[in-house]
Structures are given as structure tokens and as C-alpha cells.
Amino acid sequence: MSFTSLGLSAPILKAITEQGYDTPSPIQAQAIPAVLAGDDVMAAAQTGTGKTAGFTLPILELLSKGQSAKANQARALILTPTRELAAQISESVENYGKNLSLKSTVVFGGVKINPQMTRLRGGVDILVATPGRLLDLYQQRAVNFKQLEILVLDEADRMLDMGFLRDIKKILAVLPKQRQNLLFSATFSPDIRELAKGLVNNPVEISVSPKNTTAETVEQLVYPVDKNKKAPLLIHLIKTHNWQQVIVFMKTKHGANKLTKQLEAQGINAAAIHGNKSQGARTKALANFKDGTVNVLVATDIAARGLDIDQLPQVVNFELPNVPEDYVHRIGRTGRAGASGQAVSLVCADEIDLLNDVQHVIQTHLDREIVEGFTPVHPLPESRKLKPLKSGKPKKTKSAKFDHKDGQRSGDNARGHKPTGKNRRHTGNTSNNNSANKPGGNRRRVNNSATK
Ligand code: AMP
């Protein structure tokens, strides 16, 4: 299939070609015709599937036909949980819409509100926003929705995880009833279905399994290692493999800062990205990482969520996440758009429960390898036997902690959002993808088959 058969007009097709895309991804092939037909859409798709173009392209097409936005009005509203994601979507809107005369802008917290008010004054066709800042702007009468035609909730599950439900409901209450609704979420948990009930009307349901995209192309591996040897092991891996672009995940901002310093002390160009960093510092770190000035980006989960980094070859879980589904999100950024990638986890004995939780969610035992010179003094216990996932029921994660400040700041400015603690759900759809890990170098394999 090609983009030309999807019903998009020449200026948009030209922009797509200039982006270098020749074939629509599965979500695009399904979502674009449905949105163009004016249907509501409910799509289960993660970052990396091409979902952004899946909703942006048909929205541009639809809006290019109607009347342009009047003062302080927005014709399409794209709500998204984090600043980074908002900025990236806005960039995509601009890229795909560059041959059209539509106006778009992006608003999020943590930066001055006045320039955003100014940009909204003349009206915009597409407004990309995080919920808290959008409400502030609405309350200050900087934006109005009388002309709103289309609403997109992107990464809806994450918005609920981050405590945005109340804000979303407040926003929905001020939108015109007659509109087209597009709901994108990594999974359809019961909470998302509940939200959808009051939102979408007889929607076209689309589900694309990451199996077809990221997961199958991502090699996953566990390096058992003592806690105090993790930083030296990471430095060893970076240097021996000459990793040029690696994202390292940490649980805390403090940990991210500390590791960044340790890497820099070893002559490795590293930058931290987390909620305590100013927007400017985060944007700069990401730009430097993309252009290769920075080789290692040390990130917390919320700050890194949804970052669009093309074809990232290497992800390192320096610590396993408390919320096992975050593992899936983390590795979702390797092997984008068909490229292959590797995700390695440095796991110490204390983390065996977290490892078991991850393996349960992905329904796979990860292969283990011990790197020569880093044999742990405290061996990593054997994995728990896998039990099947119970579908549909959100799992309560006993150890689930939410980095409140990080989530809040990266999602929006301080508005007192409370993490719900709910909706920690199984993604369950990355299944059985990683039996083919390829050990390399002179690392010793450890057999964990006893656990299978
Ligand atoms: P997304 O899931 O929207 O974050 O997109 C993931 C990545 O895939 C982005 O870097 C897009 O630029 C890229 N992408 C989106 N659609 C296509 C396509 N049809 N062909 C190749 N790459 C694409």
C-alpha cells in the first residue's frame, strides 16, 4: 500500500515524501481513512508505531478544506501528557503541514504563558497542548473552542497515570458537543474504556501490536551485576562497544545526575534529562543527543516518555522500573521504524522482584549474560516461573511509586496533580519476541533455563 491510496491531497503527500516515508505503517493505513471519513477513532498504539502521523495527516487534510480559525479559536485540539511529546507532535504538524496554509501552535507548562497567549490571539487551526496549561489559558480567555472540530487525546493511558483525569474532564466540558474524537492509548484498560464511554461515539477501533514494530527488532538482555558495579559496567560497555547513542534509564533524578557526572568523569559525553531540568536544558540535551554531541542521555521515565529519537540503537536500564510496564515503554524507543536495537538491563540481586514483574508483563524470560570481570558477588536469584497474564484486569503493583514531581513537571506546571496510582496495567502485547538474543563478545552466558 502507498500513501497515495489513502485519500490525502498533493501538498500533504509531498510533505510525506520529503520526510522519506514511502509506505504507511499499519496504524496509518487504518486510522487515516477512518479519520478522513469523519469517524471517531479509538486506537491502541504505542510510540514508535507511527501513530502521530496516523492522526496528524488526516487532521491536516480535513482542516485544509474548512474555514480557517477565527481570533482565539482552535479547530483541532491535540492533548498530550508531557511537554516533550507536545513539542514533538507540534513539530510533526509543522513538517507534515508545511505545504498548507494552516496555523498551528503548541502550549505547555513550565515556560512563560504570555507568548503562548500572544500566539493564540489570531486563532490557530491546530493546537497541541498539555492539559494543565490549556486550562490556565482557557480560564484566562486566551483560547476558546466554539470553532473546535476535532479532539485528539494522545497517550490517554499516560494522562490518567499522571493524574490528568480531572483536567481532561474540565476541558471536555467546555468543548462543543458536535465534534470528532480520536483517542490514542498504549492499551485499553478499564479506566480508558470508562473515559472513552463519555468521549467517543460509535468509534472505529484500531489495535496495532508493537510485535510488528519495535519489539521484534529489539534484542533484550540482562546483565547480572552487583549494585556498586553498575556504573563501572556501564562505562565498560560504552567504551568496549563504542556506543555512540545510548539512552540510560534511571529511577530517580538524583541518580540520573550522579551517573551523568560519573560518565563525564570518564570522558563520556553525557547529559541528564528529568523533571528538575528547565525546559531549555531538556530541549538542549535532546538536541545535542540527536546531533551526536552528546552520546549518552541519562533519563527518568516520565521525562523520556514519548521522546522521538529515530533509530536509537541502544537502551540501557541502569535500574529496572518500579512499574513493570515502563520497561515496555523504555525499550519501545529502540529499533524504531524497522531498525534493530538492543535493550540491556543491569540487574542486581535486590531487583529480582522487579525483574520477575517485568518478565511477567512481557511474558518472557530474558536471557542473562555475565560480563567478564563483573561477576556479581551477590548472585541474581533465578527467575520466577511465568504465569499467564490475566487480560483486562489492571494489575496492582505493590512497589509502584510515582515520581510525582517529575511527572507533574514534565507533564505540566505545578497544578497539584495527584498520581492516581491506578491504571497500572499490563500491556501484554509485546509477547514472545525475544528468544533470539544474540550474545556477543567474550561474555559468559548464564543458563536460566531452569526457570522456564
Ligand atoms: P510515532 O509512533 O508517531 O512516535 O512515530 C515513530 C517514528 O516513526 C517517527 O520518527 C516518525 O517520523 C516515523 N514514521 C512515522 N510514519 C512513518 C512511515 N510511514 N514510514 C517511516 N517512518 C515513519
Short mmCIF file of C-alpha atoms and ligand atoms in Angstrom, two decimals:
data_model
loop_
_atom_site.label_atom_id
_atom_site.label_comp_id
_atom_site.label_asym_id
_atom_site.label_seq_id
_atom_site.Cartn_x
_atom_site.Cartn_y
_atom_site.Cartn_z
CA MET A 1 0.00 0.00 0.00
CA SER A 2 1.14 3.55 -0.63
CA PHE A 3 0.10 6.89 0.87
CA THR A 4 -1.50 7.93 -2.42
CA SER A 5 -4.33 5.44 -1.97
CA LEU A 6 -5.33 6.82 1.43
CA GLY A 7 -7.15 9.94 0.24
CA LEU A 8 -4.57 12.56 1.13
CA SER A 9 -4.05 15.55 -1.16
CA ALA A 10 -0.92 16.53 -3.08
CA PRO A 11 0.57 19.07 -0.61
CA ILE A 12 0.43 16.51 2.19
CA LEU A 13 1.75 13.68 0.00
CA LYS A 14 4.64 15.92 -0.99
CA ALA A 15 5.49 16.56 2.66
CA ILE A 16 5.32 12.83 3.40
CA THR A 17 7.71 12.08 0.55
CA GLU A 18 10.06 14.77 1.82
CA GLN A 19 10.02 13.06 5.23
CA GLY A 20 11.24 9.93 3.43
CA TYR A 21 8.17 7.78 4.18
CA ASP A 22 7.06 5.54 1.34
CA THR A 23 4.70 3.07 3.00
CA PRO A 24 2.05 3.82 5.62
CA SER A 25 2.57 1.98 8.91
CA PRO A 26 -0.30 -0.33 9.97
CA ILE A 27 -1.83 2.29 12.26
CA GLN A 28 -1.66 4.88 9.50
CA ALA A 29 -3.25 2.55 6.95
CA GLN A 30 -6.18 2.04 9.30
CA ALA A 31 -6.52 5.40 11.02
CA ILE A 32 -6.13 7.77 8.07
CA PRO A 33 -9.19 6.58 6.09
CA ALA A 34 -11.31 6.39 9.26
CA VAL A 35 -10.44 9.93 10.33
CA LEU A 36 -10.96 11.24 6.79
CA ALA A 37 -14.41 9.61 6.79
CA GLY A 38 -15.25 11.70 9.85
CA ASP A 39 -15.42 8.72 12.22
CA ASP A 40 -14.43 8.72 15.86
CA VAL A 41 -11.42 6.50 16.41
CA MET A 42 -10.15 4.54 19.37
CA ALA A 43 -6.65 3.26 18.69
CA ALA A 44 -4.37 1.10 20.79
CA ALA A 45 -0.91 2.06 19.65
CA GLN A 46 2.35 2.89 21.34
CA THR A 47 5.01 5.41 20.48
CA GLY A 48 7.05 4.07 17.60
CA THR A 49 4.12 2.79 15.58
CA GLY A 50 3.78 5.99 13.55
CA LYS A 51 0.62 6.99 15.41
CA THR A 52 1.41 10.71 15.33
CA ALA A 53 1.23 10.82 11.54
CA GLY A 54 -1.77 8.48 11.83
CA PHE A 55 -3.85 11.27 13.32
CA THR A 56 -1.94 14.36 12.15
CA LEU A 57 -2.10 13.68 8.40
CA PRO A 58 -5.88 13.23 8.13
CA ILE A 59 -6.49 16.15 10.50
CA LEU A 60 -4.42 18.39 8.24
CA GLU A 61 -6.37 17.10 5.26
CA LEU A 62 -9.75 17.77 6.89
CA LEU A 63 -8.79 21.20 8.20
CA SER A 64 -7.30 22.30 4.90
CA LYS A 65 -10.82 22.17 3.47
CA GLY A 66 -12.76 24.20 6.05
CA GLN A 67 -12.76 27.80 7.18
CA SER A 68 -9.65 28.99 8.94
CA ALA A 69 -9.65 29.73 12.66
CA LYS A 70 -11.02 32.99 14.00
CA ALA A 71 -9.41 35.01 16.79
CA ASN A 72 -8.61 32.93 19.89
CA GLN A 73 -10.21 29.85 18.39
CA ALA A 74 -8.73 26.40 17.77
CA ARG A 75 -10.19 24.00 15.21
CA ALA A 76 -8.33 20.87 16.31
CA LEU A 77 -7.03 20.24 19.80
CA ILE A 78 -4.38 17.59 20.47
CA LEU A 79 -3.98 16.86 24.17
CA THR A 80 -0.90 15.01 25.28
CA PRO A 81 0.67 14.31 28.69
CA THR A 82 4.17 15.75 28.51
CA ARG A 83 5.92 18.82 27.22
CA GLU A 84 8.34 16.79 25.15
CA LEU A 85 5.58 14.88 23.47
CA ALA A 86 3.66 18.10 22.85
CA ALA A 87 6.73 19.68 21.27
CA GLN A 88 7.33 16.64 19.09
CA ILE A 89 3.74 16.44 17.88
CA SER A 90 3.83 20.13 17.11
CA GLU A 91 7.00 19.61 15.09
CA SER A 92 5.29 16.79 13.16
CA VAL A 93 2.27 19.01 12.49
CA GLU A 94 4.58 21.65 11.07
CA ASN A 95 6.54 19.16 8.97
CA TYR A 96 3.53 17.40 7.51
CA GLY A 97 1.61 20.65 7.05
CA LYS A 98 4.44 22.72 5.58
CA ASN A 99 2.82 22.93 2.14
CA LEU A 100 -0.53 24.05 3.56
CA SER A 101 -1.51 27.42 4.94
CA LEU A 102 -2.79 26.14 8.27
CA LYS A 103 -1.68 27.71 11.53
CA SER A 104 -0.60 25.63 14.48
CA THR A 105 0.96 26.18 17.87
CA VAL A 106 1.94 24.29 21.00
CA VAL A 107 1.33 25.21 24.65
CA PHE A 108 2.66 23.54 27.79
CA GLY A 109 3.56 24.42 31.34
CA GLY A 110 6.95 25.29 32.76
CA VAL A 111 7.50 28.19 30.37
CA LYS A 112 6.04 31.71 30.25
CA ILE A 113 2.37 31.89 29.44
CA ASN A 114 2.34 35.33 27.78
CA PRO A 115 3.99 34.37 24.49
CA GLN A 116 1.52 31.49 24.27
CA MET A 117 -1.36 33.91 24.77
CA THR A 118 0.01 36.09 22.00
CA ARG A 119 0.29 33.14 19.63
CA LEU A 120 -3.31 32.15 20.32
CA ARG A 121 -4.66 35.63 19.73
CA GLY A 122 -5.06 35.29 15.99
CA GLY A 123 -6.56 31.80 16.30
CA VAL A 124 -4.91 28.51 15.30
CA ASP A 125 -6.11 25.61 13.20
CA ILE A 126 -4.24 23.05 15.29
CA LEU A 127 -3.42 23.47 18.95
CA VAL A 128 -1.18 20.93 20.69
CA ALA A 129 -1.37 21.20 24.46
CA THR A 130 -0.76 19.63 27.84
CA PRO A 131 -3.94 19.69 29.93
CA GLY A 132 -2.95 21.96 32.83
CA ARG A 133 -1.59 24.82 30.77
CA LEU A 134 -4.51 24.59 28.38
CA LEU A 135 -6.94 25.07 31.28
CA ASP A 136 -4.93 28.07 32.50
CA LEU A 137 -5.13 29.59 29.05
CA TYR A 138 -8.83 28.87 28.76
CA GLN A 139 -9.50 30.40 32.16
CA GLN A 140 -7.58 33.49 31.11
CA ARG A 141 -9.72 33.63 27.95
CA ALA A 142 -6.72 33.22 25.70
CA VAL A 143 -8.39 30.36 23.87
CA ASN A 144 -11.93 29.35 23.06
CA PHE A 145 -13.40 26.27 21.49
CA LYS A 146 -16.53 27.44 19.70
CA GLN A 147 -14.96 26.50 16.39
CA LEU A 148 -13.49 23.21 17.56
CA GLU A 149 -13.99 20.37 15.09
CA ILE A 150 -11.60 17.64 16.23
CA LEU A 151 -10.24 16.48 19.58
CA VAL A 152 -7.31 14.09 19.97
CA LEU A 153 -6.35 12.53 23.28
CA ASP A 154 -2.88 11.15 22.75
CA GLU A 155 -1.27 8.71 25.20
CA ALA A 156 -4.52 8.72 27.15
CA ASP A 157 -3.35 5.97 29.49
CA ARG A 158 -0.36 8.03 30.47
CA MET A 159 -2.52 11.08 31.05
CA LEU A 160 -4.61 9.08 33.50
CA ASP A 161 -1.48 7.66 35.16
CA MET A 162 -0.26 11.21 35.63
CA GLY A 163 -3.46 12.32 37.29
CA PHE A 164 -4.87 14.42 34.46
CA LEU A 165 -8.36 12.92 34.52
CA ARG A 166 -9.92 15.89 36.30
CA ASP A 167 -8.33 18.37 33.94
CA ILE A 168 -9.42 16.33 30.94
CA LYS A 169 -12.99 16.29 32.21
CA LYS A 170 -12.91 20.05 32.73
CA ILE A 171 -11.66 20.51 29.18
CA LEU A 172 -14.26 18.16 27.71
CA ALA A 173 -16.97 20.15 29.49
CA VAL A 174 -16.09 23.32 27.57
CA LEU A 175 -15.84 21.76 24.10
CA PRO A 176 -18.73 21.78 21.63
CA LYS A 177 -20.72 18.52 21.74
CA GLN A 178 -20.57 18.15 17.98
CA ARG A 179 -17.02 17.19 17.19
CA GLN A 180 -14.84 14.31 16.00
CA ASN A 181 -12.93 12.44 18.72
CA LEU A 182 -9.75 10.45 18.38
CA LEU A 183 -8.46 8.51 21.36
CA PHE A 184 -4.96 7.03 21.32
CA SER A 185 -3.67 4.91 24.15
CA ALA A 186 -0.97 2.26 24.60
CA THR A 187 -3.65 -0.06 25.97
CA PHE A 188 -7.37 -0.03 26.63
CA SER A 189 -7.52 -0.59 30.36
CA PRO A 190 -10.89 -0.46 32.13
CA ASP A 191 -10.12 3.16 33.11
CA ILE A 192 -9.54 4.11 29.50
CA ARG A 193 -12.73 2.36 28.42
CA GLU A 194 -14.58 4.31 31.10
CA LEU A 195 -13.13 7.56 29.79
CA ALA A 196 -13.96 6.54 26.24
CA LYS A 197 -17.62 5.96 27.10
CA GLY A 198 -18.19 9.66 27.64
CA LEU A 199 -15.99 10.65 24.74
CA VAL A 200 -16.14 8.66 21.54
CA ASN A 201 -19.23 7.91 19.52
CA ASN A 202 -19.51 4.58 17.77
CA PRO A 203 -15.75 4.60 17.19
CA VAL A 204 -13.68 2.68 14.69
CA GLU A 205 -11.45 0.57 16.93
CA ILE A 206 -7.88 0.02 15.80
CA SER A 207 -5.25 -2.02 17.51
CA VAL A 208 -1.71 -2.41 16.31
CA SER A 209 0.53 -4.75 18.14
CA PRO A 210 4.02 -3.47 18.84
CA LYS A 211 5.03 -7.03 17.96
CA ASN A 212 5.04 -5.87 14.35
CA THR A 213 7.15 -2.84 15.01
CA THR A 214 9.53 -2.30 17.86
CA ALA A 215 9.57 -5.42 19.96
CA GLU A 216 10.51 -7.91 17.28
CA THR A 217 13.50 -5.89 16.30
CA VAL A 218 14.74 -5.28 19.84
CA GLU A 219 17.23 -7.67 21.38
CA GLN A 220 16.80 -7.81 25.12
CA LEU A 221 19.38 -8.97 27.59
CA VAL A 222 20.01 -8.93 31.34
CA TYR A 223 23.49 -8.36 32.77
CA PRO A 224 23.51 -9.60 36.38
CA VAL A 225 25.85 -7.28 38.32
CA ASP A 226 26.38 -6.01 41.86
CA LYS A 227 24.76 -2.68 42.59
CA ASN A 228 28.07 -0.91 43.23
CA LYS A 229 29.49 -2.21 39.95
CA LYS A 230 26.71 -0.90 37.73
CA ALA A 231 28.40 2.38 36.83
CA PRO A 232 31.77 0.75 36.07
CA LEU A 233 29.97 -1.91 33.98
CA LEU A 234 28.08 0.74 32.03
CA ILE A 235 31.30 2.65 31.36
CA HIS A 236 32.96 -0.61 30.27
CA LEU A 237 30.07 -1.41 27.90
CA ILE A 238 30.01 2.07 26.38
CA LYS A 239 33.76 2.04 25.80
CA THR A 240 34.19 -1.54 24.58
CA HIS A 241 31.20 -1.43 22.24
CA ASN A 242 31.89 2.16 21.26
CA TRP A 243 28.21 3.02 21.77
CA GLN A 244 27.55 6.36 20.10
CA GLN A 245 23.90 6.91 21.01
CA VAL A 246 22.55 5.34 24.13
CA ILE A 247 19.71 6.24 26.43
CA VAL A 248 20.14 5.14 30.03
CA PHE A 249 17.09 4.87 32.26
CA MET A 250 17.20 5.67 35.95
CA LYS A 251 14.51 5.68 38.60
CA THR A 252 15.41 8.99 40.20
CA LYS A 253 16.54 12.45 39.19
CA HIS A 254 19.30 12.33 41.78
CA GLY A 255 20.54 9.03 40.36
CA ALA A 256 20.46 10.47 36.85
CA ASN A 257 22.56 13.48 37.88
CA LYS A 258 25.07 11.33 39.75
CA LEU A 259 25.53 8.88 36.89
CA THR A 260 25.89 11.69 34.37
CA LYS A 261 28.78 13.09 36.42
CA GLN A 262 30.41 9.66 36.68
CA LEU A 263 30.21 9.21 32.92
CA GLU A 264 31.58 12.67 32.24
CA ALA A 265 34.46 11.99 34.62
CA GLN A 266 35.37 9.08 32.34
CA GLY A 267 35.38 11.28 29.25
CA ILE A 268 31.95 10.15 28.02
CA ASN A 269 29.69 12.92 26.72
CA ALA A 270 26.52 12.58 28.77
CA ALA A 271 23.51 14.71 29.69
CA ALA A 272 20.69 14.17 32.15
CA ILE A 273 17.05 14.74 31.26
CA HIS A 274 14.45 14.83 34.03
CA GLY A 275 11.75 16.93 35.61
CA ASN A 276 14.10 19.15 37.63
CA LYS A 277 15.79 20.37 34.47
CA SER A 278 14.46 23.51 32.91
CA GLN A 279 12.63 23.17 29.63
CA GLY A 280 15.57 24.87 27.91
CA ALA A 281 18.07 22.42 29.38
CA ARG A 282 15.93 19.46 28.37
CA THR A 283 15.45 20.68 24.83
CA LYS A 284 19.18 21.35 24.53
CA ALA A 285 20.11 17.92 25.92
CA LEU A 286 17.77 16.24 23.44
CA ALA A 287 19.06 18.30 20.50
CA ASN A 288 22.67 17.55 21.43
CA PHE A 289 21.84 13.88 21.75
CA LYS A 290 20.16 13.84 18.37
CA ASP A 291 23.05 15.61 16.64
CA GLY A 292 25.65 13.38 18.31
CA THR A 293 27.34 16.00 20.54
CA VAL A 294 26.03 14.04 23.49
CA ASN A 295 26.40 10.26 23.29
CA VAL A 296 24.60 9.21 26.44
CA LEU A 297 21.26 10.58 27.58
CA VAL A 298 20.51 9.68 31.19
CA ALA A 299 16.78 9.90 31.68
CA THR A 300 13.97 9.27 34.13
CA ASP A 301 10.90 7.51 32.82
CA ILE A 302 8.45 10.36 32.73
CA ALA A 303 10.92 12.78 31.17
CA ALA A 304 11.83 10.27 28.49
CA ARG A 305 8.36 9.09 27.68
CA GLY A 306 7.49 9.56 24.06
CA LEU A 307 10.80 11.13 23.04
CA ASP A 308 11.06 10.65 19.33
CA ILE A 309 14.61 9.64 18.66
CA ASP A 310 14.96 7.95 15.32
CA GLN A 311 16.52 4.53 15.20
CA LEU A 312 18.02 4.52 18.65
CA PRO A 313 20.35 1.52 18.66
CA GLN A 314 20.88 1.15 22.39
CA VAL A 315 18.81 1.36 25.53
CA VAL A 316 20.21 0.60 28.98
CA ASN A 317 18.06 0.03 32.03
CA PHE A 318 20.51 1.05 34.73
CA GLU A 319 17.75 0.27 37.18
CA LEU A 320 14.60 -1.65 36.45
CA PRO A 321 11.45 0.44 36.74
CA ASN A 322 9.06 0.07 39.68
CA VAL A 323 6.18 -0.04 37.27
CA PRO A 324 6.93 -3.03 35.02
CA GLU A 325 5.00 -1.60 32.07
CA ASP A 326 7.55 1.22 31.97
CA TYR A 327 10.06 -1.38 30.81
CA VAL A 328 7.97 -1.83 27.68
CA HIS A 329 7.82 1.92 27.14
CA ARG A 330 11.56 2.20 27.65
CA ILE A 331 12.51 -0.43 25.12
CA GLY A 332 9.87 0.93 22.77
CA ARG A 333 12.33 3.59 21.74
CA THR A 334 14.84 1.19 20.26
CA GLY A 335 14.51 -0.32 16.84
CA ARG A 336 12.09 2.36 15.62
CA ALA A 337 10.65 2.18 12.14
CA GLY A 338 12.09 -1.23 11.45
CA ALA A 339 15.63 -0.52 12.64
CA SER A 340 17.10 -3.03 15.04
CA GLY A 341 18.13 -2.16 18.55
CA GLN A 342 19.33 -3.65 21.76
CA ALA A 343 17.97 -3.15 25.25
CA VAL A 344 20.13 -4.29 28.14
CA SER A 345 19.25 -4.24 31.82
CA LEU A 346 21.85 -4.07 34.57
CA VAL A 347 20.20 -6.07 37.32
CA CYS A 348 21.43 -6.58 40.87
CA ALA A 349 20.22 -9.24 43.33
CA ASP A 350 17.88 -6.75 45.08
CA GLU A 351 16.00 -6.23 41.84
CA ILE A 352 14.87 -9.81 41.32
CA ASP A 353 11.24 -8.96 42.17
CA LEU A 354 11.26 -6.11 39.65
CA LEU A 355 12.79 -8.42 37.06
CA ASN A 356 10.10 -11.01 37.75
CA ASP A 357 7.42 -8.34 37.34
CA VAL A 358 8.89 -7.23 34.00
CA GLN A 359 9.17 -10.79 32.75
CA HIS A 360 5.58 -11.40 33.74
CA VAL A 361 4.39 -8.37 31.78
CA ILE A 362 6.36 -9.29 28.67
CA GLN A 363 5.60 -12.97 29.23
CA THR A 364 9.20 -13.91 28.51
CA HIS A 365 12.26 -14.85 30.49
CA LEU A 366 15.05 -12.54 29.45
CA ASP A 367 18.39 -14.13 28.62
CA ARG A 368 21.18 -13.39 31.06
CA GLU A 369 24.87 -12.83 30.42
CA ILE A 370 27.66 -12.11 32.81
CA VAL A 371 30.28 -9.71 31.56
CA GLU A 372 33.82 -10.86 32.30
CA GLY A 373 35.22 -9.03 35.29
CA PHE A 374 31.75 -8.15 36.59
CA THR A 375 30.60 -11.46 38.07
CA PRO A 376 28.33 -10.45 40.92
CA VAL A 377 29.35 -11.25 44.49
CA HIS A 378 25.62 -11.36 45.25
CA PRO A 379 24.23 -13.58 42.51
CA LEU A 380 20.96 -12.68 40.87
CA PRO A 381 18.40 -15.28 42.03
CA GLU A 382 16.63 -17.42 39.49
CA SER A 383 13.54 -16.01 37.86
CA ARG A 384 10.05 -16.93 38.92
CA LYS A 385 8.09 -19.25 36.67
CA LEU A 386 5.90 -17.35 34.25
CA LYS A 387 2.18 -17.27 34.91
CA PRO A 388 -0.21 -16.24 32.15
CA LEU A 389 -1.43 -12.66 32.14
CA LYS A 390 -4.96 -12.04 33.24
CA SER A 391 -6.29 -9.92 30.43
CA GLY A 392 -8.32 -6.81 31.02
CA LYS A 393 -7.70 -6.53 34.74
CA PRO A 394 -5.37 -3.76 35.82
CA LYS A 395 -2.60 -5.13 37.97
CA LYS A 396 -1.90 -3.62 41.35
CA THR A 397 1.82 -3.12 41.64
CA LYS A 398 2.76 -3.24 45.27
CA SER A 399 6.02 -1.43 44.70
CA ALA A 400 4.62 1.10 42.25
CA LYS A 401 5.94 4.53 43.06
CA PHE A 402 5.33 7.61 41.07
CA ASP A 403 7.93 10.29 40.81
CA HIS A 404 5.30 12.87 41.49
CA LYS A 405 7.32 15.98 40.96
CA ASP A 406 8.94 14.63 37.85
CA GLY A 407 5.65 13.55 36.36
CA GLN A 408 3.98 16.77 37.24
CA ARG A 409 6.69 18.99 35.97
CA SER A 410 7.26 17.12 32.80
CA GLY A 411 3.55 16.92 32.17
CA ASP A 412 2.74 20.43 33.07
CA ASN A 413 3.49 23.19 35.50
CA ALA A 414 2.55 22.91 39.13
CA ARG A 415 -1.16 22.33 39.36
CA GLY A 416 -1.23 19.88 42.23
CA HIS A 417 -1.95 16.80 40.16
CA LYS A 418 -2.12 13.70 42.22
CA PRO A 419 -0.94 10.43 40.81
CA THR A 420 -3.87 8.11 40.73
CA GLY A 421 -1.84 5.00 41.43
CA LYS A 422 -4.50 3.29 39.37
CA ASN A 423 -4.36 2.01 35.91
CA ARG A 424 -1.04 0.27 36.22
CA ARG A 425 -1.87 -2.14 33.52
CA HIS A 426 -0.45 -4.94 31.56
CA THR A 427 0.39 -4.12 28.05
CA GLY A 428 0.51 -7.81 27.37
CA ASN A 429 1.09 -7.37 23.69
CA THR A 430 4.80 -7.47 23.34
CA SER A 431 4.76 -11.17 23.71
CA ASN A 432 7.41 -13.73 22.98
CA ASN A 433 9.61 -11.61 20.92
CA ASN A 434 12.99 -12.09 22.32
CA SER A 435 14.04 -15.64 22.33
CA ALA A 436 16.68 -14.87 19.76
CA ASN A 437 19.09 -12.76 21.80
CA LYS A 438 22.48 -12.84 20.29
CA PRO A 439 25.28 -12.95 22.78
CA GLY A 440 28.35 -11.15 21.56
CA GLY A 441 31.96 -10.61 22.55
CA ASN A 442 33.53 -12.70 25.26
CA ARG A 443 30.68 -12.56 27.70
CA ARG A 444 29.78 -15.68 29.60
CA ARG A 445 26.26 -16.94 29.21
CA VAL A 446 24.36 -17.95 32.27
CA ASN A 447 21.73 -20.54 31.81
CA ASN A 448 18.44 -19.50 33.28
CA SER A 449 16.52 -22.24 31.58
CA ALA A 450 15.76 -23.82 34.95
CA THR A 451 13.25 -21.08 35.37
CA LYS A 452 11.41 -21.69 32.15
P1 AMP B 1 5.40 7.84 16.40
O1 AMP B 1 4.89 6.47 16.75
O2 AMP B 1 4.34 8.71 15.90
O3 AMP B 1 6.17 8.43 17.55
O4 AMP B 1 6.43 7.69 15.18
C1 AMP B 1 7.62 6.98 15.31
C2 AMP B 1 8.64 7.30 14.25
O5 AMP B 1 8.29 6.71 13.02
C3 AMP B 1 8.84 8.78 13.97
O6 AMP B 1 10.23 9.02 13.97
C4 AMP B 1 8.27 9.01 12.62
O7 AMP B 1 8.97 10.02 11.93
C5 AMP B 1 8.46 7.65 11.94
N1 AMP B 1 7.42 7.35 10.94
C6 AMP B 1 6.10 7.60 11.03
N2 AMP B 1 5.45 7.14 9.96
C7 AMP B 1 6.37 6.55 9.16
C8 AMP B 1 6.31 5.87 7.90
N3 AMP B 1 5.16 5.68 7.28
N4 AMP B 1 7.46 5.41 7.38
C9 AMP B 1 8.63 5.57 8.03
N5 AMP B 1 8.75 6.19 9.23
C10 AMP B 1 7.64 6.68 9.80
#
